[in-house]
Coordinates of C-alpha atoms and ligand atoms in Angstrom, one line a residue:
M1 CA -6.0 29.6 34.3
R2 CA -7.5 26.5 35.9
L3 CA -5.5 24.3 33.6
H4 CA -2.4 26.3 34.5
K5 CA -3.3 25.9 38.2
T6 CA -3.9 22.1 37.7
L7 CA -0.6 21.7 35.9
L8 CA 1.1 23.7 38.6
A9 CA -0.6 21.7 41.3
S10 CA 0.3 18.4 39.6
S11 CA 3.9 19.4 39.1
L12 CA 4.0 20.6 42.7
L13 CA 2.5 17.3 43.7
T14 CA 4.9 15.3 41.5
A15 CA 7.8 17.4 43.0
A16 CA 6.5 16.8 46.5
L17 CA 6.1 13.1 45.7
T18 CA 9.5 13.0 44.1
F19 CA 10.9 14.9 47.0
S20 CA 9.2 12.7 49.5
C21 CA 10.2 9.6 47.5
N22 CA 13.7 11.0 47.5
D23 CA 13.3 11.6 51.2
A24 CA 12.0 8.1 51.7
Q25 CA 14.7 6.8 49.5
Q26 CA 17.3 8.8 51.3
N27 CA 15.9 7.6 54.6
A28 CA 15.8 4.1 53.3
N29 CA 19.3 4.5 52.1
A30 CA 20.3 6.0 55.4
T31 CA 18.7 3.1 57.3
T32 CA 20.3 0.6 55.0
T33 CA 23.6 2.3 55.4
E34 CA 23.1 2.3 59.2
T35 CA 22.1 -1.4 59.2
E36 CA 25.0 -2.2 56.8
A37 CA 27.2 -0.1 59.0
A38 CA 26.0 -1.9 62.1
I39 CA 26.5 -5.2 60.5
A40 CA 29.8 -4.1 58.8
A41 CA 31.2 -2.4 61.9
P42 CA 29.2 -3.6 64.8
N43 CA 29.1 -1.1 67.7
S44 CA 27.7 -3.5 70.1
L45 CA 28.9 -6.7 71.7
K46 CA 25.9 -8.7 70.7
A47 CA 26.1 -7.6 67.1
A48 CA 29.8 -8.2 67.0
F49 CA 29.5 -11.8 68.1
E50 CA 26.2 -12.6 66.4
G51 CA 26.3 -16.1 65.1
E52 CA 29.4 -17.0 67.2
F53 CA 28.1 -16.9 70.9
T54 CA 25.6 -14.9 72.9
I55 CA 27.0 -12.1 75.1
G56 CA 25.6 -11.7 78.5
A57 CA 25.8 -9.8 81.8
A58 CA 24.9 -10.6 85.3
L59 CA 22.4 -8.1 86.6
N60 CA 21.9 -7.1 90.3
G61 CA 18.5 -6.6 91.8
R62 CA 18.3 -2.9 91.1
Q63 CA 19.1 -3.4 87.4
A64 CA 16.6 -6.2 87.1
M65 CA 13.9 -4.1 88.7
G66 CA 14.6 -1.1 86.4
Q67 CA 15.8 1.0 89.4
D68 CA 19.1 1.8 87.7
A69 CA 18.0 3.9 84.7
D70 CA 21.5 4.4 83.3
A71 CA 22.1 0.7 83.1
I72 CA 19.3 -0.2 80.8
P73 CA 20.6 1.5 77.6
V74 CA 24.0 -0.3 77.9
I75 CA 22.3 -3.6 78.8
T76 CA 19.9 -3.5 75.8
Q77 CA 22.5 -2.2 73.4
H78 CA 25.2 -4.7 74.1
F79 CA 23.8 -7.9 75.6
N80 CA 21.5 -10.6 74.4
S81 CA 21.8 -12.8 77.5
L82 CA 21.1 -12.0 81.2
T83 CA 22.1 -13.9 84.3
A84 CA 20.8 -13.2 87.8
E85 CA 23.8 -12.2 89.9
N86 CA 22.0 -12.9 93.2
I87 CA 18.2 -12.7 93.0
M88 CA 17.6 -16.3 91.9
K89 CA 19.9 -17.9 94.5
W90 CA 18.3 -19.9 97.3
G91 CA 18.8 -17.3 100.0
P92 CA 17.4 -14.3 98.2
I93 CA 14.5 -16.2 96.5
H94 CA 13.6 -18.7 99.2
P95 CA 14.6 -17.1 102.5
E96 CA 12.4 -19.2 104.8
P97 CA 10.8 -22.6 104.4
D98 CA 7.4 -21.3 103.3
K99 CA 8.5 -17.9 102.1
Y100 CA 9.5 -17.1 98.5
N101 CA 10.6 -13.7 97.2
F102 CA 9.9 -13.8 93.5
E103 CA 9.4 -10.1 92.7
P104 CA 13.0 -9.3 91.6
A105 CA 13.4 -12.5 89.6
D106 CA 10.0 -11.9 87.9
A107 CA 11.2 -8.5 86.9
L108 CA 14.3 -10.0 85.4
V109 CA 12.2 -12.4 83.4
A110 CA 10.0 -9.5 82.2
L111 CA 13.1 -7.5 81.2
S112 CA 14.6 -10.5 79.3
E113 CA 11.3 -11.1 77.5
Q114 CA 10.8 -7.4 76.7
H115 CA 14.2 -7.3 74.9
G116 CA 14.2 -10.9 73.5
M117 CA 17.2 -11.9 75.6
E118 CA 18.0 -15.4 76.8
L119 CA 17.8 -15.7 80.6
I120 CA 20.2 -17.8 82.6
G121 CA 19.1 -19.1 86.0
H122 CA 21.8 -18.9 88.6
T123 CA 21.8 -21.1 90.7
L124 CA 19.6 -23.9 92.1
V125 CA 22.1 -25.8 94.4
W126 CA 25.1 -24.0 96.0
H127 CA 27.0 -24.2 99.3
N128 CA 26.9 -20.4 99.5
Q129 CA 23.9 -18.0 99.9
T130 CA 21.8 -20.9 101.1
P131 CA 20.0 -20.3 104.4
D132 CA 21.0 -22.3 107.4
W133 CA 17.5 -23.7 107.8
V134 CA 18.0 -25.8 104.7
F135 CA 20.7 -27.8 106.4
E136 CA 19.2 -28.0 109.9
N137 CA 16.5 -30.1 111.4
G138 CA 14.9 -27.2 113.3
K139 CA 16.4 -28.3 116.6
G140 CA 19.9 -27.0 115.8
K141 CA 21.1 -30.3 114.5
P142 CA 22.0 -31.2 110.9
A143 CA 19.0 -32.1 108.7
S144 CA 18.7 -35.7 107.7
K145 CA 19.6 -36.8 104.2
A146 CA 15.9 -37.3 103.4
Q147 CA 14.9 -33.9 104.8
L148 CA 17.6 -32.1 102.8
L149 CA 16.8 -33.9 99.5
Q150 CA 13.1 -33.2 100.1
R151 CA 13.8 -29.5 100.6
M152 CA 16.0 -29.5 97.4
E153 CA 13.1 -31.1 95.5
G154 CA 10.6 -28.6 96.8
H155 CA 12.9 -25.7 95.9
I156 CA 13.7 -26.9 92.4
R157 CA 10.1 -27.7 91.6
T158 CA 8.9 -24.3 92.9
V159 CA 11.7 -22.1 91.4
A160 CA 12.5 -23.9 88.2
G161 CA 8.8 -24.7 87.8
R162 CA 7.8 -21.1 88.1
Y163 CA 10.3 -20.1 85.3
K164 CA 9.7 -23.1 83.1
G165 CA 10.0 -22.0 79.5
K166 CA 11.3 -18.6 80.5
V167 CA 14.8 -19.7 81.5
H168 CA 17.2 -20.7 78.7
G169 CA 19.5 -22.6 81.0
W170 CA 20.1 -23.3 84.7
D171 CA 23.4 -23.5 86.6
V172 CA 21.9 -26.5 88.4
V173 CA 24.9 -27.1 90.7
N174 CA 27.5 -24.4 91.4
E175 CA 31.0 -24.9 92.8
A176 CA 30.8 -28.5 94.1
L177 CA 34.5 -29.1 93.6
N178 CA 37.8 -28.2 95.3
D179 CA 40.7 -26.9 93.2
D180 CA 42.3 -30.4 93.4
G181 CA 39.3 -31.9 91.7
T182 CA 37.8 -33.6 94.7
L183 CA 34.3 -32.9 95.9
R184 CA 33.9 -29.9 98.1
Q185 CA 33.0 -31.0 101.7
S186 CA 29.8 -28.9 101.6
K187 CA 26.8 -29.6 103.7
W188 CA 25.1 -30.9 100.6
L189 CA 27.8 -33.6 100.3
T190 CA 28.3 -34.3 104.0
I191 CA 24.5 -34.6 104.7
A192 CA 23.2 -36.2 101.4
G193 CA 26.3 -37.7 99.8
E194 CA 27.0 -37.5 96.0
E195 CA 23.3 -38.4 95.5
F196 CA 22.5 -34.7 95.8
L197 CA 24.2 -34.1 92.4
E198 CA 22.2 -36.8 90.6
K199 CA 18.9 -35.7 92.2
A200 CA 19.4 -32.1 91.4
Y201 CA 19.9 -32.7 87.6
R202 CA 17.2 -35.3 87.4
L203 CA 14.7 -32.9 89.1
A204 CA 15.7 -29.9 86.9
N205 CA 15.3 -32.1 83.8
E206 CA 11.9 -33.3 85.0
V207 CA 10.7 -29.8 85.9
D208 CA 11.9 -28.0 82.8
P209 CA 12.9 -30.5 80.1
E210 CA 13.5 -27.7 77.6
A211 CA 16.0 -25.7 79.7
E212 CA 19.6 -26.4 79.3
L213 CA 21.3 -27.8 82.4
Y214 CA 24.9 -26.8 83.4
Y215 CA 27.6 -27.5 85.9
N216 CA 29.3 -24.2 86.8
D217 CA 32.6 -23.5 88.7
Y218 CA 35.7 -21.3 89.0
N219 CA 39.4 -22.0 88.5
M220 CA 38.3 -24.5 85.8
W221 CA 41.6 -23.8 84.0
K222 CA 43.5 -25.7 86.7
P223 CA 44.2 -29.2 85.4
A224 CA 43.1 -31.0 88.6
K225 CA 39.9 -29.1 88.8
R226 CA 39.2 -29.6 85.1
D227 CA 39.6 -33.3 85.5
G228 CA 37.4 -33.3 88.5
A229 CA 34.7 -31.4 86.6
I230 CA 35.0 -33.9 83.7
R231 CA 34.7 -36.8 86.1
L232 CA 31.6 -35.2 87.8
V233 CA 29.8 -34.5 84.6
R234 CA 30.8 -37.7 82.8
N235 CA 29.6 -39.7 85.8
L236 CA 26.1 -38.1 85.5
Q237 CA 25.9 -38.4 81.8
E238 CA 26.9 -42.1 81.9
K239 CA 24.0 -42.6 84.2
G240 CA 21.7 -41.1 81.6
I241 CA 21.4 -37.8 83.5
R242 CA 21.3 -34.8 81.3
V243 CA 24.0 -32.2 81.7
D244 CA 24.2 -30.0 78.6
G245 CA 27.3 -28.0 79.3
I246 CA 30.0 -26.8 81.6
G247 CA 30.4 -23.2 82.8
M248 CA 33.9 -21.8 83.3
Q249 CA 33.2 -18.8 85.5
G250 CA 36.3 -16.8 84.3
H251 CA 37.2 -14.7 87.3
W252 CA 40.7 -14.1 85.9
G253 CA 43.6 -11.7 86.4
L254 CA 45.7 -9.6 83.9
E255 CA 48.3 -12.3 83.4
N256 CA 46.8 -15.4 85.1
P257 CA 45.6 -17.9 83.8
S258 CA 47.4 -18.0 80.5
I259 CA 45.5 -18.2 77.2
A260 CA 46.9 -21.7 76.7
Q261 CA 45.6 -22.9 80.1
I262 CA 42.1 -21.5 79.3
E263 CA 42.2 -23.0 75.8
E264 CA 43.0 -26.5 77.2
S265 CA 40.0 -26.5 79.4
I266 CA 37.7 -25.1 76.6
I267 CA 38.7 -28.0 74.3
A268 CA 38.5 -30.6 77.1
F269 CA 35.0 -29.5 78.3
S270 CA 33.7 -29.3 74.7
K271 CA 34.0 -33.1 74.6
L272 CA 31.1 -33.3 77.1
G273 CA 28.8 -30.6 75.7
K274 CA 28.5 -26.8 75.4
V275 CA 31.1 -24.6 77.0
M276 CA 30.2 -21.2 78.5
I277 CA 32.2 -18.5 80.0
T278 CA 29.7 -17.6 82.7
E279 CA 31.2 -14.9 85.1
L280 CA 33.9 -13.1 83.2
D281 CA 35.9 -10.3 84.8
I282 CA 39.5 -9.3 85.0
D283 CA 40.8 -8.2 88.4
V284 CA 43.4 -5.4 87.9
L285 CA 44.1 -4.9 91.6
P286 CA 47.0 -6.4 93.5
N287 CA 45.8 -9.3 95.6
P288 CA 47.3 -10.2 99.0
S289 CA 48.1 -13.8 98.2
N290 CA 48.0 -13.5 94.5
R291 CA 45.1 -15.9 94.8
N292 CA 42.4 -15.9 92.1
G293 CA 39.2 -17.7 91.5
A294 CA 36.1 -16.8 93.5
D295 CA 36.1 -18.4 96.9
I296 CA 33.9 -15.8 98.6
D297 CA 35.0 -16.8 102.0
A298 CA 38.6 -16.2 101.3
T299 CA 38.8 -12.5 102.3
F300 CA 41.3 -10.2 103.9
E301 CA 41.2 -7.2 106.2
F302 CA 41.2 -3.8 104.4
D303 CA 44.8 -2.6 103.6
E304 CA 45.4 0.6 101.7
Q305 CA 48.4 -0.9 99.9
Y306 CA 46.0 -3.1 98.0
N307 CA 43.6 -0.3 97.0
V308 CA 45.9 1.3 94.6
Y309 CA 43.7 3.0 92.0
T310 CA 41.3 5.1 94.0
N311 CA 41.7 8.1 91.7
G312 CA 41.1 6.3 88.4
L313 CA 42.8 3.6 86.5
P314 CA 46.2 4.7 85.0
D315 CA 46.2 4.6 81.2
S316 CA 49.0 2.0 81.3
V317 CA 46.7 -0.4 83.2
Q318 CA 43.7 0.5 81.0
Q319 CA 45.8 -0.6 78.0
K320 CA 46.9 -3.8 79.8
L321 CA 43.2 -4.6 80.5
A322 CA 42.2 -3.8 76.9
Q323 CA 45.0 -6.1 75.6
R324 CA 44.0 -8.9 78.0
Y325 CA 40.3 -8.8 76.9
A326 CA 41.4 -8.6 73.3
D327 CA 43.5 -11.8 73.7
I328 CA 40.8 -13.6 75.6
F329 CA 38.1 -12.8 73.0
A330 CA 40.5 -13.8 70.2
L331 CA 40.6 -17.2 71.9
F332 CA 36.8 -17.3 72.3
R333 CA 36.3 -16.5 68.6
K334 CA 38.8 -19.3 67.7
H335 CA 36.6 -21.7 69.6
S336 CA 33.2 -20.2 68.8
D337 CA 32.2 -23.7 67.6
K338 CA 32.5 -24.9 71.2
I339 CA 31.5 -21.8 73.2
S340 CA 27.8 -20.9 73.3
R341 CA 27.9 -17.9 75.6
V342 CA 30.2 -15.4 77.2
T343 CA 28.7 -13.6 80.3
F344 CA 30.4 -10.7 82.1
W345 CA 29.9 -10.8 85.9
G346 CA 28.3 -7.4 86.1
V347 CA 27.7 -4.5 83.7
S348 CA 29.9 -1.6 85.0
D349 CA 32.9 -1.4 87.4
A350 CA 30.6 0.2 90.0
N351 CA 28.5 -3.0 90.2
S352 CA 31.3 -5.5 90.4
W353 CA 31.7 -7.9 93.4
L354 CA 35.4 -7.3 93.0
N355 CA 35.0 -3.9 94.8
D356 CA 34.4 -6.0 97.9
W357 CA 36.5 -9.2 97.3
P358 CA 38.8 -10.4 98.5
I359 CA 39.0 -7.0 100.4
K360 CA 35.9 -5.0 101.1
G361 CA 35.7 -1.4 100.0
R362 CA 38.2 -1.3 97.2
T363 CA 37.9 0.5 93.8
S364 CA 38.1 -2.1 91.1
Y365 CA 38.0 -1.9 87.3
P366 CA 37.3 -5.4 86.0
L367 CA 34.7 -4.8 83.3
L368 CA 34.2 -3.1 79.9
F369 CA 32.1 -0.1 81.2
D370 CA 33.3 2.4 83.8
R371 CA 31.3 3.7 86.9
N372 CA 29.3 6.0 84.6
Y373 CA 28.4 3.1 82.2
Q374 CA 30.8 4.7 79.7
P375 CA 32.8 2.3 77.5
K376 CA 36.4 1.7 78.5
P377 CA 39.3 1.1 76.0
A378 CA 38.7 -2.6 76.6
L379 CA 35.4 -2.4 74.8
E380 CA 36.9 -1.0 71.7
A381 CA 39.7 -3.6 72.0
V382 CA 37.1 -6.4 72.0
L383 CA 35.1 -4.9 69.1
Q384 CA 37.9 -3.7 66.9
P385 CA 39.1 -7.1 65.5
V386 CA 35.5 -7.9 64.5
N387 CA 35.2 -4.4 62.8
K388 CA 38.5 -4.9 61.0
Q389 CA 37.4 -8.4 59.8
A390 CA 33.9 -7.1 58.8
N391 CA 35.4 -4.1 56.9
A392 CA 37.9 -6.3 55.1
Q393 CA 35.1 -8.4 53.7
Ligands
LIG401 O1 21.1 -8.5 100.1 C1 21.9 -8.2 101.3 C2 21.5 -6.8 101.8 O2 20.1 -6.9 102.3 C3 22.4 -6.4 102.9 O3 22.1 -5.1 103.4 C4 23.8 -6.5 102.4 C5 24.8 -6.1 103.5 O4 26.0 -6.7 103.4 O5 24.2 -7.8 101.9 C6 23.3 -8.1 100.8 O6 23.7 -9.4 100.4 C7 24.9 -9.4 99.6 C8 24.5 -10.0 98.3 O7 25.8 -10.2 97.5 C9 23.6 -9.1 97.5 O8 24.2 -7.9 97.2 C10 25.8 -10.3 100.4 O9 26.3 -9.7 101.6 C11 27.1 -10.6 99.5 O10 27.9 -11.6 100.1 C12 26.6 -11.1 98.1 O11 27.8 -11.2 97.3 C13 27.5 -12.0 96.2 C14 28.4 -13.3 96.3 O12 28.3 -14.0 95.0 C15 27.9 -14.1 97.4 O13 28.5 -15.3 97.4 C16 28.0 -11.2 95.0 O14 27.2 -10.1 94.8 C17 28.0 -12.0 93.7 O15 28.6 -11.3 92.6 C18 28.8 -13.3 94.0 O16 28.7 -14.1 92.8 C19 29.4 -15.4 92.8 C20 28.6 -16.3 91.9 O17 27.3 -16.4 92.4 C21 29.3 -17.7 91.9 N1 30.6 -17.6 91.5 C22 31.5 -16.6 92.2 C23 30.8 -15.3 92.2 C24 31.6 -14.3 93.0 O18 31.7 -14.6 94.3

C-alpha cells in the first residue's frame, strides 16, 4: 500500500513537475514569443527605432510631476527620451534673481531616471520666457553687458550644475537667428553682443563636460537660416568651443516644408555634428498667413474660420497626417546615421501648444496620440514600415 502510495505520489509529483515545467516552458515560450514579437513587430516607437535614433516627447509640468496619470503609460511605452517643454526654461525655473523653482524639473529628472530615459535640458539661453529683470539694471534701464553675462553665468552654473550628470544634452542657445540667417536682435545680442553665444557654450561645457551641447532653432529647412546656423556653429567650433549638434525643431505643416528641403538641411548640419529633430509636430489647421515655424509672438485674433475641426478630425485629414508622418519618418530612417534623436513637441493633441498658436483656443491635432492618449492612424503609419521590414527578415 505504502509503495503504491509512494509511486502514486512520485508520479503525481513528476506529473506536477512536468506540468509546471510545461507551464514554465509554455510561459517561457510565451515570453520569448512576446519578446520576439515585440522585436519582430514593435508596438512602440522606442522599440521600432531602437538602434536608429532615440524617440522623445516634450513633457509639460503636470506630466513631469505625475499629475496626469493617463499620460504615464503612453510615455513609458513609447518614449526613451524626455524634454522639458517649459519647466527648465529661465522664467519658470529662475523667476527672480535669488529665487529658483526646481521642484518640477527635479520631478522630471526622477521620472527619466526611474524609466532609464535620456533627459534633454531645454533651454539655458533664449529671448523668450526669460524674465525682464535679467535684461534690466533694476532702475528700469537695460542691464550692462557685464551684468547680463554675469547673470547668465550664475544661471548656467546653478541650473546646469544642479542637473550635472542627469541631463544627456542641453539646448544651450535657442532661436538666436532670423529666418534670413542673420542674428536675431534679441536683448542678449543688443546688450552683450555675439559674445553671449561663446560664453554660454564655454560655461555649459565647463559646468557639465559630459552633457552634449546643442544649438536649436525652427525653420531650419530654409536655406538662408540653414546657412546662418552653420555659420554660427562653425564659428564657435573653429574657436575650439564645443557644440555637439544642431536641433531642427520641426514645427511643420501637412505639405510644407518638402521632404527634399528637410533632407538638404539634415545632410548639411550633419557635417558639423549630430542632427536632432527636437520639437516635431504637424499643424493640420489652416493658418491665417500660411506662416509656419514657431515665432510665439506671431499671433492672430481668434477667428472661427481657422478653427475648422472642433468636432474631430475628418478621416481624410487623419489619412493625410498619417501619410505625412510616414514620409517624414522614412526620411529620418534613411538618415539614421546622422540623426541621433526625434522628439515630439508634446504627447497628445490635448497638450499641444498648437491649440493656442498662432490663434489661442483652437482644436489642433498635430501629434500621434489623441486627446484621450489613444493612438491615431499616424502612429500605425510610422510603425508599419518598421513592422513590415522586421517581419520580412
Ligand atoms: O505658467 C503660466 C501659468 O501660471 C499661467 O496661468 C498661464 C496663463 O497664460 O501661462 C502659463 O505660462 C504659459 C507657459 O507656456 C506654460 O504653460 C505661457 O503663457 C505660454 O506662453 C507658454 O507657451 C510655451 C511657449 O514655448 C512659450 O514661448 C509653450 O507651452 C511651449 O510649447 C513653447 O515651446 C517653444 C519651444 O520652447 C521653443 N521652440 C518653439 C516652441 C513653440 O513655441
